[in-house]
GROMACS .gro file of C-alpha atoms in nm:
model
  275
    1MET     CA    1   3.252 -13.708  -1.340
    2SER     CA    2   2.981 -13.755  -1.626
    3ALA     CA    3   2.938 -14.072  -1.821
    4SER     CA    4   3.042 -13.905  -2.146
    5ALA     CA    5   3.375 -13.779  -1.971
    6SER     CA    6   3.434 -14.105  -1.837
    7GLU     CA    7   3.403 -14.269  -2.163
    8LYS     CA    8   3.607 -13.988  -2.336
    9GLY     CA    9   3.903 -14.040  -2.048
   10GLY     CA   10   3.877 -14.419  -2.123
   11SER     CA   11   3.901 -14.415  -2.488
   12GLU     CA   12   4.193 -14.183  -2.491
   13SER     CA   13   4.366 -14.394  -2.219
   14LEU     CA   14   4.294 -14.729  -2.477
   15THR     CA   15   4.424 -14.496  -2.762
   16SER     CA   16   4.752 -14.424  -2.534
   17ASP     CA   17   4.787 -14.787  -2.452
   18ILE     CA   18   4.762 -14.915  -2.825
   19ASP     CA   19   4.999 -14.633  -2.933
   20ALA     CA   20   5.247 -14.752  -2.681
   21GLN     CA   21   5.197 -15.095  -2.783
   22GLY     CA   22   5.242 -15.029  -3.144
   23LEU     CA   23   5.595 -14.852  -3.080
   24GLU     CA   24   5.707 -15.174  -2.880
   25LYS     CA   25   5.586 -15.365  -3.182
   26LEU     CA   26   5.842 -15.121  -3.365
   27GLY     CA   27   6.096 -15.183  -3.108
   28TYR     CA   28   6.073 -14.895  -2.906
   29LYS     CA   29   5.939 -14.818  -2.556
   30GLN     CA   30   5.697 -14.521  -2.534
   31GLU     CA   31   5.880 -14.258  -2.271
   32LEU     CA   32   5.715 -13.935  -2.344
   33SER     CA   33   5.341 -13.875  -2.364
   34ARG     CA   34   5.200 -13.723  -2.646
   35SER     CA   35   5.069 -13.397  -2.569
   36ARG     CA   36   4.995 -13.232  -2.944
   37GLY     CA   37   4.706 -13.269  -3.157
   38LEU     CA   38   4.642 -13.226  -3.533
   39PHE     CA   39   4.581 -12.841  -3.499
   40HIS     CA   40   4.853 -12.792  -3.284
   41ILE     CA   41   5.100 -12.951  -3.578
   42LEU     CA   42   4.910 -12.735  -3.827
   43PHE     CA   43   4.979 -12.424  -3.653
   44MET     CA   44   5.340 -12.500  -3.537
   45THR     CA   45   5.388 -12.578  -3.920
   46THR     CA   46   5.306 -12.258  -3.994
   47ALA     CA   47   5.489 -12.078  -3.742
   48ILE     CA   48   5.815 -12.280  -3.857
   49LEU     CA   49   5.746 -12.150  -4.246
   50ALA     CA   50   5.740 -11.797  -4.076
   51VAL     CA   51   5.635 -11.666  -4.460
   52PRO     CA   52   5.709 -11.291  -4.389
   53TYR     CA   53   6.074 -11.402  -4.271
   54GLY     CA   54   6.135 -11.683  -4.514
   55LEU     CA   55   6.020 -11.485  -4.809
   56SER     CA   56   6.175 -11.158  -4.711
   57ALA     CA   57   6.490 -11.260  -4.595
   58PRO     CA   58   6.629 -11.408  -4.927
   59ILE     CA   59   6.386 -11.238  -5.157
   60ALA     CA   60   6.695 -11.050  -5.344
   61THR     CA   61   6.756 -11.379  -5.517
   62SER     CA   62   6.427 -11.413  -5.669
   63LEU     CA   63   6.431 -11.053  -5.779
   64ILE     CA   64   6.765 -11.094  -5.942
   65GLY     CA   65   6.681 -11.430  -6.090
   66GLY     CA   66   6.380 -11.345  -6.287
   67GLY     CA   67   6.166 -11.102  -6.050
   68PRO     CA   68   5.766 -11.155  -6.058
   69ALA     CA   69   5.749 -11.443  -6.276
   70THR     CA   70   6.035 -11.645  -6.082
   71ILE     CA   71   5.830 -11.563  -5.768
   72LEU     CA   72   5.484 -11.651  -5.867
   73TRP     CA   73   5.519 -11.921  -6.091
   74GLY     CA   74   5.830 -12.066  -5.889
   75TRP     CA   75   5.586 -12.102  -5.600
   76LEU     CA   76   5.347 -12.309  -5.791
   77LEU     CA   77   5.632 -12.504  -5.956
   78VAL     CA   78   5.782 -12.607  -5.633
   79SER     CA   79   5.427 -12.673  -5.472
   80VAL     CA   80   5.362 -12.929  -5.718
   81LEU     CA   81   5.702 -13.113  -5.723
   82THR     CA   82   5.700 -13.124  -5.357
   83GLN     CA   83   5.368 -13.287  -5.332
   84PRO     CA   84   5.488 -13.670  -5.408
   85ILE     CA   85   5.770 -13.588  -5.177
   86ALA     CA   86   5.542 -13.477  -4.886
   87LEU     CA   87   5.291 -13.748  -4.978
   88SER     CA   88   5.567 -14.047  -4.941
   89LEU     CA   89   5.711 -13.893  -4.634
   90ALA     CA   90   5.341 -13.893  -4.471
   91GLU     CA   91   5.281 -14.247  -4.555
   92ILE     CA   92   5.619 -14.348  -4.382
   93CYS     CA   93   5.549 -14.148  -4.092
   94SER     CA   94   5.223 -14.310  -4.042
   95VAL     CA   95   5.409 -14.657  -4.074
   96TYR     CA   96   5.684 -14.584  -3.863
   97PRO     CA   97   5.565 -14.291  -3.593
   98THR     CA   98   5.888 -14.281  -3.378
   99SER     CA   99   6.066 -13.971  -3.251
  100ALA     CA  100   6.363 -14.081  -3.430
  101GLY     CA  101   6.223 -13.974  -3.750
  102ALA     CA  102   6.403 -13.986  -4.060
  103TYR     CA  103   6.722 -14.206  -3.946
  104TYR     CA  104   6.494 -14.465  -3.827
  105TRP     CA  105   6.308 -14.476  -4.149
  106CYS     CA  106   6.617 -14.501  -4.356
  107TYR     CA  107   6.705 -14.789  -4.093
  108ARG     CA  108   6.395 -14.958  -4.181
  109LEU     CA  109   6.380 -14.902  -4.563
  110THR     CA  110   6.737 -14.982  -4.648
  111PRO     CA  111   6.864 -15.288  -4.747
  112ALA     CA  112   7.011 -15.522  -4.420
  113ARG     CA  113   7.384 -15.463  -4.561
  114TYR     CA  114   7.350 -15.097  -4.570
  115ARG     CA  115   7.099 -14.983  -4.323
  116LEU     CA  116   7.319 -14.907  -4.040
  117VAL     CA  117   7.562 -14.660  -4.234
  118VAL     CA  118   7.259 -14.490  -4.421
  119SER     CA  119   7.109 -14.453  -4.131
  120TRP     CA  120   7.412 -14.315  -3.955
  121ILE     CA  121   7.468 -14.072  -4.232
  122ASN     CA  122   7.107 -13.941  -4.239
  123GLY     CA  123   7.097 -13.882  -3.862
  124TRP     CA  124   7.407 -13.690  -3.848
  125LEU     CA  125   7.310 -13.490  -4.162
  126TYR     CA  126   6.971 -13.400  -3.995
  127ALA     CA  127   7.133 -13.323  -3.660
  128VAL     CA  128   7.396 -13.087  -3.834
  129GLY     CA  129   7.098 -12.942  -4.028
  130ILE     CA  130   6.871 -12.845  -3.725
  131TRP     CA  131   7.189 -12.700  -3.547
  132THR     CA  132   7.258 -12.473  -3.839
  133ILE     CA  133   6.882 -12.393  -3.905
  134SER     CA  134   6.825 -12.333  -3.547
  135LEU     CA  135   7.142 -12.095  -3.534
  136SER     CA  136   7.064 -11.919  -3.851
  137VAL     CA  137   6.710 -11.840  -3.713
  138THR     CA  138   6.792 -11.726  -3.413
  139PHE     CA  139   7.059 -11.489  -3.518
  140GLY     CA  140   6.819 -11.380  -3.775
  141THR     CA  141   6.589 -11.308  -3.499
  142ALA     CA  142   6.878 -11.100  -3.325
  143GLN     CA  143   6.922 -10.886  -3.637
  144LEU     CA  144   6.530 -10.820  -3.655
  145VAL     CA  145   6.553 -10.708  -3.281
  146VAL     CA  146   6.848 -10.457  -3.399
  147ALA     CA  147   6.647 -10.329  -3.723
  148GLY     CA  148   6.331 -10.277  -3.476
  149VAL     CA  149   6.539 -10.063  -3.226
  150THR     CA  150   6.700  -9.878  -3.511
  151ILE     CA  151   6.334  -9.779  -3.634
  152PHE     CA  152   6.300  -9.574  -3.295
  153HIS     CA  153   6.631  -9.475  -3.240
  154PRO     CA  154   6.806  -9.392  -3.576
  155ASN     CA  155   7.108  -9.267  -3.435
  156TRP     CA  156   7.193  -9.611  -3.267
  157VAL     CA  157   7.445  -9.820  -3.494
  158ALA     CA  158   7.506 -10.207  -3.311
  159THR     CA  159   7.815 -10.303  -3.322
  160PRO     CA  160   7.914 -10.675  -3.418
  161TRP     CA  161   7.964 -10.760  -3.032
  162GLN     CA  162   7.629 -10.575  -2.943
  163THR     CA  163   7.447 -10.775  -3.198
  164TYR     CA  164   7.618 -11.086  -3.071
  165LEU     CA  165   7.528 -11.030  -2.737
  166ILE     CA  166   7.143 -10.994  -2.837
  167PHE     CA  167   7.185 -11.336  -3.035
  168ILE     CA  168   7.326 -11.482  -2.702
  169ALA     CA  169   7.001 -11.362  -2.539
  170VAL     CA  170   6.755 -11.484  -2.765
  171THR     CA  171   6.947 -11.839  -2.777
  172VAL     CA  172   6.914 -11.846  -2.386
  173PHE     CA  173   6.563 -11.724  -2.389
  174THR     CA  174   6.453 -11.976  -2.622
  175SER     CA  175   6.649 -12.267  -2.461
  176ILE     CA  176   6.471 -12.217  -2.155
  177VAL     CA  177   6.132 -12.206  -2.296
  178ILE     CA  178   6.214 -12.557  -2.496
  179LEU     CA  179   6.352 -12.686  -2.185
  180TYR     CA  180   6.129 -12.571  -1.899
  181LEU     CA  181   5.830 -12.468  -2.041
  182ASN     CA  182   5.695 -12.790  -2.287
  183LYS     CA  183   5.348 -12.767  -2.164
  184VAL     CA  184   5.284 -12.405  -2.303
  185LEU     CA  185   5.454 -12.500  -2.641
  186PRO     CA  186   5.160 -12.565  -2.833
  187THR     CA  187   4.982 -12.250  -2.700
  188ILE     CA  188   5.313 -12.060  -2.832
  189ASP     CA  189   5.264 -12.260  -3.136
  190ILE     CA  190   4.873 -12.137  -3.203
  191LEU     CA  191   4.996 -11.776  -3.098
  192SER     CA  192   5.309 -11.780  -3.348
  193ALA     CA  193   5.061 -11.879  -3.643
  194PHE     CA  194   4.812 -11.621  -3.576
  195TRP     CA  195   5.098 -11.367  -3.549
  196THR     CA  196   5.216 -11.492  -3.873
  197LEU     CA  197   4.899 -11.468  -4.035
  198PHE     CA  198   4.881 -11.105  -3.896
  199GLY     CA  199   5.210 -11.022  -4.026
  200ILE     CA  200   5.131 -11.112  -4.371
  201ILE     CA  201   4.793 -10.908  -4.381
  202ALA     CA  202   4.985 -10.598  -4.237
  203ILE     CA  203   5.258 -10.646  -4.505
  204LEU     CA  204   5.027 -10.664  -4.780
  205ILE     CA  205   4.789 -10.378  -4.634
  206GLY     CA  206   5.104 -10.159  -4.601
  207PHE     CA  207   5.246 -10.215  -4.946
  208SER     CA  208   4.920 -10.170  -5.107
  209VAL     CA  209   4.850  -9.840  -4.929
  210LYS     CA  210   5.215  -9.683  -4.938
  211ALA     CA  211   5.328  -9.782  -5.298
  212ALA     CA  212   5.511  -9.456  -5.304
  213SER     CA  213   5.678  -9.552  -5.679
  214GLY     CA  214   5.365  -9.658  -5.824
  215ARG     CA  215   5.189  -9.985  -5.928
  216ARG     CA  216   5.280 -10.231  -6.167
  217SER     CA  217   5.016 -10.390  -6.453
  218ALA     CA  218   4.889 -10.733  -6.383
  219SER     CA  219   5.057 -10.853  -6.682
  220PHE     CA  220   5.390 -10.754  -6.499
  221ALA     CA  221   5.308 -10.922  -6.175
  222LEU     CA  222   5.223 -11.242  -6.369
  223GLY     CA  223   5.474 -11.250  -6.657
  224HIS     CA  224   5.739 -11.002  -6.608
  225PHE     CA  225   6.095 -11.210  -6.626
  226ASP     CA  226   6.441 -11.024  -6.639
  227ALA     CA  227   6.728 -11.203  -6.523
  228SER     CA  228   7.002 -10.981  -6.675
  229SER     CA  229   7.139 -10.906  -6.328
  230ALA     CA  230   7.175 -11.218  -6.227
  231GLY     CA  231   7.508 -11.312  -6.404
  232TRP     CA  232   7.357 -11.659  -6.518
  233THR     CA  233   7.157 -11.786  -6.791
  234PRO     CA  234   6.781 -11.695  -6.792
  235GLY     CA  235   6.706 -12.100  -6.719
  236TRP     CA  236   6.969 -12.139  -6.471
  237ALA     CA  237   6.908 -11.780  -6.291
  238PHE     CA  238   6.512 -11.907  -6.262
  239PHE     CA  239   6.587 -12.203  -6.056
  240ILE     CA  240   6.845 -12.009  -5.820
  241GLY     CA  241   6.576 -11.771  -5.786
  242LEU     CA  242   6.364 -12.045  -5.643
  243LEU     CA  243   6.562 -12.008  -5.333
  244PRO     CA  244   6.312 -11.786  -5.132
  245VAL     CA  245   6.013 -12.069  -5.176
  246ARG     CA  246   6.226 -12.383  -5.123
  247PHE     CA  247   6.333 -12.196  -4.773
  248LEU     CA  248   5.978 -12.214  -4.673
  249VAL     CA  249   5.906 -12.597  -4.787
  250ALA     CA  250   6.059 -12.778  -4.484
  251MET     CA  251   5.845 -13.070  -4.435
  252LEU     CA  252   6.053 -13.316  -4.200
  253VAL     CA  253   6.040 -13.082  -3.905
  254ALA     CA  254   5.658 -13.139  -3.911
  255LEU     CA  255   5.647 -13.487  -3.993
  256HIS     CA  256   5.919 -13.571  -3.711
  257SER     CA  257   5.678 -13.323  -3.477
  258SER     CA  258   5.389 -13.486  -3.556
  259THR     CA  259   5.499 -13.818  -3.387
  260ASN     CA  260   5.379 -13.643  -3.093
  261VAL     CA  261   5.020 -13.618  -3.205
  262ARG     CA  262   4.758 -13.818  -2.988
  263ARG     CA  263   4.602 -14.116  -3.180
  264HIS     CA  264   4.849 -14.065  -3.432
  265LEU     CA  265   4.924 -14.422  -3.517
  266SER     CA  266   4.812 -14.566  -3.862
  267LEU     CA  267   4.587 -14.854  -3.904
  268HIS     CA  268   4.848 -15.040  -4.018
  269THR     CA  269   5.035 -15.006  -3.689
  270HIS     CA  270   4.704 -15.066  -3.483
  271MET     CA  271   4.695 -15.389  -3.688
  272LEU     CA  272   5.033 -15.483  -3.604
  273VAL     CA  273   4.910 -15.486  -3.225
  274LEU     CA  274   4.615 -15.667  -3.275
  275GLU     CA  275   4.797 -15.935  -3.438
   0.00000   0.00000   0.00000
């Protein structure tokens, strides 16, 4: 083994030890090894966002909630308003990098009198949210499988029980991958991110080439707003139309997973170890 390799291994071992000591300072004993890198988390976040799926599934809400103006300017508005939340959560995650995530942060940041009940509520809300979104995405995947099959077999119409069985199969498959193939999950995240990127490119090219009904002007794409089909006042319809964009903004999942990044602990946490 070369000297540089030995130094690298020693450096990673030292960083791992400091990370473990940092968690002990926070009242935790490190049980699992940190196996992710920065780019793994970035790719995983891109895969979780699933832009083609996240935008297309609820896009009807934006179309009736104002149309192009709601989709375009709503995206920018939500992105700007989300930044303070994202930066705040990133700072908290850097100081308290535990796998417990948000409910541990609530415990540490809430006054002592209320911290138990607040963290308990947050933990259960987070757990129910994870269950709900996981089932939702899994069932959506089953519906995509059904839609894909009907492209090649137009005469086949899936019955409810067939769709349910496909949903069960997707759930079992993903559960096996998560439970027994943890080492390959970073690779799957990378592949999923590139698959998402290629999917976006394919959709953009496909729409541009097909456009059988013609193309709209730039002024229509940038400024057309029509909420007459929403059944709400224009202002309220605009905010309802932000659902597809908001569906893509899921920071807690990325923050929760970022605690598994090597060399994660912040300078503040390292200073706690050195004290």
